[in-house]
PDB file of C-alpha atoms and ligand atoms in Angstrom:
ATOM      1  CA  MET A  17     110.750 264.218 144.880  1.00 59.00           C
ATOM      2  CA  GLU A  18     112.143 260.797 145.774  1.00 66.00           C
ATOM      3  CA  TYR A  19     111.441 258.023 143.257  1.00 76.00           C
ATOM      4  CA  GLU A  20     108.905 255.494 144.505  1.00 83.00           C
ATOM      5  CA  MET A  21     109.189 252.130 142.878  1.00 86.00           C
ATOM      6  CA  PRO A  22     105.844 251.032 141.424  1.00 87.00           C
ATOM      7  CA  VAL A  23     104.274 248.036 143.157  1.00 92.00           C
ATOM      8  CA  THR A  24     101.757 245.892 141.282  1.00 88.00           C
ATOM      9  CA  GLY A  25      98.987 243.491 142.272  1.00 88.00           C
ATOM     10  CA  THR A  26     101.286 240.631 141.181  1.00 86.00           C
ATOM     11  CA  ASP A  27     104.008 241.857 143.558  1.00 92.00           C
ATOM     12  CA  ILE A  28     101.466 241.810 146.384  1.00 93.00           C
ATOM     13  CA  TRP A  29     100.403 238.303 145.423  1.00 90.00           C
ATOM     14  CA  TYR A  30     103.992 236.955 145.525  1.00 93.00           C
ATOM     15  CA  TYR A  31     104.938 238.911 148.630  1.00 96.00           C
ATOM     16  CA  TYR A  32     102.570 236.833 150.742  1.00 96.00           C
ATOM     17  CA  ILE A  33     104.043 233.623 149.321  1.00 95.00           C
ATOM     18  CA  CYS A  34     107.796 234.279 149.171  1.00 96.00           C
ATOM     19  CA  PRO A  35     109.684 237.584 149.714  1.00 96.00           C
ATOM     20  CA  ARG A  36     112.717 236.091 147.998  1.00 96.00           C
ATOM     21  CA  GLU A  37     110.662 235.633 144.829  1.00 94.00           C
ATOM     22  CA  VAL A  38     109.668 239.314 144.996  1.00 95.00           C
ATOM     23  CA  TRP A  39     113.367 240.268 145.031  1.00 95.00           C
ATOM     24  CA  LEU A  40     114.198 237.908 142.148  1.00 94.00           C
ATOM     25  CA  MET A  41     111.318 239.211 140.027  1.00 90.00           C
ATOM     26  CA  LYS A  42     112.060 242.850 140.822  1.00 90.00           C
ATOM     27  CA  HIS A  43     115.652 242.269 139.747  1.00 90.00           C
ATOM     28  CA  GLN A  44     114.424 240.534 136.598  1.00 83.00           C
ATOM     29  CA  ILE A  45     116.437 237.443 137.365  1.00 80.00           C
ATOM     30  CA  ALA A  46     115.472 234.602 135.085  1.00 72.00           C
ATOM     31  CA  PRO A  47     117.435 231.553 136.253  1.00 60.00           C
ATOM     32  CA  ASP A  48     116.140 229.286 133.543  1.00 59.00           C
ATOM     33  CA  GLN A  49     115.185 231.308 130.496  1.00 52.00           C
ATOM     34  CA  GLU A  50     113.715 228.364 128.633  1.00 53.00           C
ATOM     35  CA  ASP A  51     111.743 227.087 131.511  1.00 54.00           C
ATOM     36  CA  GLU A  52     110.535 230.273 133.135  1.00 52.00           C
ATOM     37  CA  ALA A  53     107.724 231.355 130.817  1.00 50.00           C
ATOM     38  CA  ILE A  54     106.375 227.818 130.723  1.00 52.00           C
ATOM     39  CA  GLU A  55     106.569 227.499 134.484  1.00 55.00           C
ATOM     40  CA  ILE A  56     104.913 230.821 135.178  1.00 52.00           C
ATOM     41  CA  GLY A  57     102.258 230.056 132.547  1.00 53.00           C
ATOM     42  CA  ARG A  58     101.619 226.644 134.055  1.00 56.00           C
ATOM     43  CA  PHE A  59     101.455 228.030 137.549  1.00 57.00           C
ATOM     44  CA  LEU A  60      99.063 230.817 136.578  1.00 53.00           C
ATOM     45  CA  SER A  61      96.798 228.402 134.762  1.00 55.00           C
ATOM     46  CA  GLU A  62      96.771 226.205 137.863  1.00 57.00           C
ATOM     47  CA  THR A  63      95.711 229.027 140.143  1.00 60.00           C
ATOM     48  CA  THR A  64      93.872 231.531 137.985  1.00 60.00           C
ATOM     49  CA  TYR A  65      91.353 231.203 135.206  1.00 58.00           C
ATOM     50  CA  GLN A  66      92.531 232.523 131.871  1.00 53.00           C
ATOM     51  CA  ARG A  67      91.487 236.116 131.474  1.00 54.00           C
ATOM     52  CA  ASP A  68      88.537 236.301 129.135  1.00 49.00           C
ATOM     53  CA  LYS A  69      86.671 239.061 127.385  1.00 52.00           C
ATOM     54  CA  LYS A  70      84.623 239.774 130.507  1.00 65.00           C
ATOM     55  CA  GLU A  71      87.607 241.362 132.230  1.00 69.00           C
ATOM     56  CA  ILE A  72      87.534 245.074 132.870  1.00 72.00           C
ATOM     57  CA  SER A  73      90.548 247.383 133.004  1.00 74.00           C
ATOM     58  CA  ILE A  74      90.507 250.358 135.326  1.00 69.00           C
ATOM     59  CA  GLY A  75      93.784 252.264 135.088  1.00 68.00           C
ATOM     60  CA  SER A  76      96.560 249.773 135.748  1.00 67.00           C
ATOM     61  CA  ILE A  77      94.350 247.078 137.257  1.00 75.00           C
ATOM     62  CA  VAL A  78      92.398 244.340 135.524  1.00 76.00           C
ATOM     63  CA  ILE A  79      89.278 242.966 137.162  1.00 80.00           C
ATOM     64  CA  ASP A  80      87.630 239.636 136.275  1.00 82.00           C
ATOM     65  CA  ARG A  81      84.059 240.517 137.154  1.00 84.00           C
ATOM     66  CA  ILE A  82      82.147 243.616 138.090  1.00 86.00           C
ATOM     67  CA  ARG A  83      78.521 243.895 139.193  1.00 88.00           C
ATOM     68  CA  GLN A  84      76.163 245.977 141.284  1.00 90.00           C
ATOM     69  CA  GLU A  85      74.124 244.736 144.209  1.00 88.00           C
ATOM     70  CA  ASP A  86      71.762 247.105 146.045  1.00 89.00           C
ATOM     71  CA  GLY A  87      73.661 250.045 144.615  1.00 88.00           C
ATOM     72  CA  GLN A  88      76.979 248.614 145.823  1.00 90.00           C
ATOM     73  CA  LEU A  89      79.749 247.999 143.294  1.00 91.00           C
ATOM     74  CA  ILE A  90      81.250 244.515 143.663  1.00 93.00           C
ATOM     75  CA  ILE A  91      84.432 243.405 141.940  1.00 91.00           C
ATOM     76  CA  GLY A  92      85.244 239.733 141.650  1.00 90.00           C
ATOM     77  CA  GLU A  93      88.441 237.785 141.125  1.00 88.00           C
ATOM     78  CA  VAL A  94      88.058 234.191 139.956  1.00 86.00           C
ATOM     79  CA  LYS A  95      90.623 231.644 141.194  1.00 85.00           C
ATOM     80  CA  LYS A  96      90.958 227.950 140.600  1.00 81.00           C
ATOM     81  CA  SER A  97      92.063 227.130 144.099  1.00 84.00           C
ATOM     82  CA  SER A  98      91.911 228.670 147.552  1.00 88.00           C
ATOM     83  CA  SER A  99      95.401 227.349 148.400  1.00 87.00           C
ATOM     84  CA  TYR A 100      96.923 230.827 148.346  1.00 89.00           C
ATOM     85  CA  SER A 101      93.932 232.698 149.697  1.00 89.00           C
ATOM     86  CA  LYS A 102      95.928 235.182 151.807  1.00 94.00           C
ATOM     87  CA  SER A 103      97.781 236.296 148.659  1.00 93.00           C
ATOM     88  CA  ALA A 104      94.513 236.457 146.710  1.00 92.00           C
ATOM     89  CA  ARG A 105      92.771 238.455 149.485  1.00 95.00           C
ATOM     90  CA  MET A 106      95.574 240.994 149.731  1.00 96.00           C
ATOM     91  CA  GLN A 107      95.779 241.355 145.952  1.00 93.00           C
ATOM     92  CA  LEU A 108      92.040 242.038 145.819  1.00 94.00           C
ATOM     93  CA  LEU A 109      92.357 244.460 148.714  1.00 96.00           C
ATOM     94  CA  TYR A 110      95.059 246.243 146.708  1.00 95.00           C
ATOM     95  CA  TYR A 111      92.558 246.609 143.830  1.00 93.00           C
ATOM     96  CA  LEU A 112      89.869 247.894 146.213  1.00 95.00           C
ATOM     97  CA  ASP A 113      92.331 250.406 147.646  1.00 95.00           C
ATOM     98  CA  THR A 114      93.466 251.543 144.188  1.00 92.00           C
ATOM     99  CA  LEU A 115      89.814 252.101 143.199  1.00 91.00           C
ATOM    100  CA  ARG A 116      89.167 253.932 146.443  1.00 93.00           C
ATOM    101  CA  GLN A 117      92.045 256.290 145.738  1.00 91.00           C
ATOM    102  CA  ALA A 118      90.286 257.045 142.442  1.00 87.00           C
ATOM    103  CA  GLY A 119      87.083 257.827 144.369  1.00 91.00           C
ATOM    104  CA  ILE A 120      85.364 254.489 143.647  1.00 89.00           C
ATOM    105  CA  LYS A 121      84.087 252.579 146.687  1.00 93.00           C
ATOM    106  CA  ALA A 122      83.661 248.889 146.008  1.00 94.00           C
ATOM    107  CA  LYS A 123      83.504 245.553 147.785  1.00 96.00           C
ATOM    108  CA  GLY A 124      85.346 242.487 146.614  1.00 96.00           C
ATOM    109  CA  GLU A 125      84.697 238.794 146.295  1.00 95.00           C
ATOM    110  CA  LEU A 126      87.022 235.927 145.564  1.00 94.00           C
ATOM    111  CA  LEU A 127      85.345 233.173 143.625  1.00 90.00           C
ATOM    112  CA  PHE A 128      86.523 229.564 143.696  1.00 89.00           C
ATOM    113  CA  PRO A 129      84.039 227.853 141.360  1.00 86.00           C
ATOM    114  CA  LYS A 130      85.716 224.422 141.553  1.00 87.00           C
ATOM    115  CA  GLU A 131      85.403 224.442 145.329  1.00 90.00           C
ATOM    116  CA  ARG A 132      81.996 226.171 145.224  1.00 90.00           C
ATOM    117  CA  LYS A 133      83.395 228.777 147.565  1.00 92.00           C
ATOM    118  CA  LYS A 134      83.135 232.513 147.721  1.00 93.00           C
ATOM    119  CA  GLU A 135      85.060 234.825 150.049  1.00 95.00           C
ATOM    120  CA  HIS A 136      84.114 238.410 150.718  1.00 96.00           C
ATOM    121  CA  VAL A 137      86.846 241.027 150.912  1.00 97.00           C
ATOM    122  CA  GLU A 138      86.129 244.487 152.221  1.00 97.00           C
ATOM    123  CA  TRP A 139      88.311 247.557 152.376  1.00 97.00           C
ATOM    124  CA  THR A 140      88.973 248.521 155.997  1.00 97.00           C
ATOM    125  CA  GLU A 141      91.381 250.944 157.662  1.00 97.00           C
ATOM    126  CA  GLU A 142      93.149 247.967 159.176  1.00 97.00           C
ATOM    127  CA  GLY A 143      93.457 246.302 155.753  1.00 97.00           C
ATOM    128  CA  ARG A 144      94.788 249.524 154.251  1.00 97.00           C
ATOM    129  CA  ARG A 145      97.454 249.712 156.961  1.00 98.00           C
ATOM    130  CA  GLU A 146      98.484 246.105 156.311  1.00 98.00           C
ATOM    131  CA  LEU A 147      98.654 246.844 152.593  1.00 97.00           C
ATOM    132  CA  GLU A 148     100.773 249.945 153.164  1.00 97.00           C
ATOM    133  CA  HIS A 149     103.118 247.926 155.312  1.00 98.00           C
ATOM    134  CA  ALA A 150     103.368 245.246 152.588  1.00 98.00           C
ATOM    135  CA  ILE A 151     104.050 247.855 149.878  1.00 97.00           C
ATOM    136  CA  ALA A 152     106.770 249.503 151.981  1.00 96.00           C
ATOM    137  CA  ASP A 153     108.264 246.082 152.701  1.00 97.00           C
ATOM    138  CA  ILE A 154     108.222 245.114 149.000  1.00 97.00           C
ATOM    139  CA  ARG A 155     110.170 248.317 148.254  1.00 96.00           C
ATOM    140  CA  ARG A 156     112.583 247.537 151.098  1.00 96.00           C
ATOM    141  CA  ILE A 157     113.125 243.986 149.804  1.00 97.00           C
ATOM    142  CA  ALA A 158     113.668 245.249 146.239  1.00 95.00           C
ATOM    143  CA  ARG A 159     116.371 247.647 147.486  1.00 95.00           C
ATOM    144  CA  MET A 160     118.304 244.882 149.282  1.00 96.00           C
ATOM    145  CA  PRO A 161     121.710 244.232 147.662  1.00 96.00           C
ATOM    146  CA  VAL A 162     121.164 240.464 147.825  1.00 95.00           C
ATOM    147  CA  PRO A 163     117.927 238.460 147.969  1.00 95.00           C
ATOM    148  CA  PRO A 164     116.493 237.147 151.252  1.00 96.00           C
ATOM    149  CA  PRO A 165     117.713 233.570 151.858  1.00 96.00           C
ATOM    150  CA  PRO A 166     115.501 230.792 150.472  1.00 95.00           C
ATOM    151  CA  LYS A 167     113.028 229.152 152.809  1.00 96.00           C
ATOM    152  CA  ARG A 168     111.554 225.823 151.863  1.00 95.00           C
ATOM    153  CA  ILE A 169     107.795 226.115 151.375  1.00 95.00           C
ATOM    154  CA  SER A 170     105.283 224.014 149.468  1.00 91.00           C
ATOM    155  CA  PHE A 171     105.252 226.593 146.664  1.00 91.00           C
ATOM    156  CA  CYS A 172     108.953 225.915 145.877  1.00 93.00           C
ATOM    157  CA  GLY A 173     108.001 222.779 143.952  1.00 88.00           C
ATOM    158  CA  LYS A 174     106.202 224.785 141.285  1.00 84.00           C
ATOM    159  CA  CYS A 175     108.293 227.960 141.446  1.00 88.00           C
ATOM    160  CA  ALA A 176     110.231 229.110 138.362  1.00 86.00           C
ATOM    161  CA  TYR A 177     113.201 229.827 140.643  1.00 90.00           C
ATOM    162  CA  ARG A 178     113.429 226.415 142.266  1.00 89.00           C
ATOM    163  CA  GLU A 179     116.631 225.502 140.381  1.00 87.00           C
ATOM    164  CA  TYR A 180     118.154 228.834 141.352  1.00 88.00           C
ATOM    165  CA  CYS A 181     117.289 228.412 145.034  1.00 92.00           C
ATOM    166  CA  TRP A 182     117.796 224.708 145.534  1.00 91.00           C
ATOM    167  CA  ALA A 183     120.168 223.518 142.772  1.00 83.00           C
ATOM    168  CA  GLU A 184     122.829 222.327 145.219  1.00 66.00           C
ATOM    169  CA  GLU A 185     120.527 220.073 147.215  1.00 59.00           C
TER     170      GLU A 185
HETATM  171  S1  SF4 B  16     111.989 228.315 145.032  1.00 73.40           S
HETATM  172 FE1  SF4 B  16     110.989 228.669 146.996  1.00 73.40          FE
HETATM  173  S2  SF4 B  16     112.418 229.986 148.128  1.00 73.40           S
HETATM  174 FE2  SF4 B  16     112.982 230.096 145.969  1.00 73.40          FE
HETATM  175  S3  SF4 B  16     111.925 231.888 145.175  1.00 73.40           S
HETATM  176 FE3  SF4 B  16     110.640 230.107 144.754  1.00 73.40          FE
HETATM  177  S4  SF4 B  16     109.230 229.967 146.473  1.00 73.40           S
HETATM  178 FE4  SF4 B  16     110.919 231.313 147.071  1.00 73.40          FE
END
């Protein structure tokens, strides 16, 4: 059987921001060893609440909140900002799909307490197809001999790879 590279929720999250970053992470390239952990830590704390004891692990995924409403299981992911909501939606959809493959049907919600916003995320056939496409594309990107060229986006300013991508500017 052909080896299938594992794809994580974090890969999905980055894929919708910057495919080049997916390649760099998959190839474990750390352009600035000293800076990287701090940068990633800072970035995560800017976008995601620190995981607390309420989190629940199901297999390889970790869920912030879980509750039942009218017999329906609802999993929640808490974010500090809705700036990267496409990434957050697809990551949550990935969790919903992973649960579904384990026979657990759930709905999802993204919670942005600072903005007093809540977004509902539901598993759909269409969403599953988009996810499958993303997973296949992540594997394709990871197999590329060189990374995709850098594209300037607003995320670059807080990216751990900014020196690597833009050092000569
Ligand atoms: S600096 Fe910008 S182009 Fe480079 S990996 Fe980060 S987000 Fe992507």
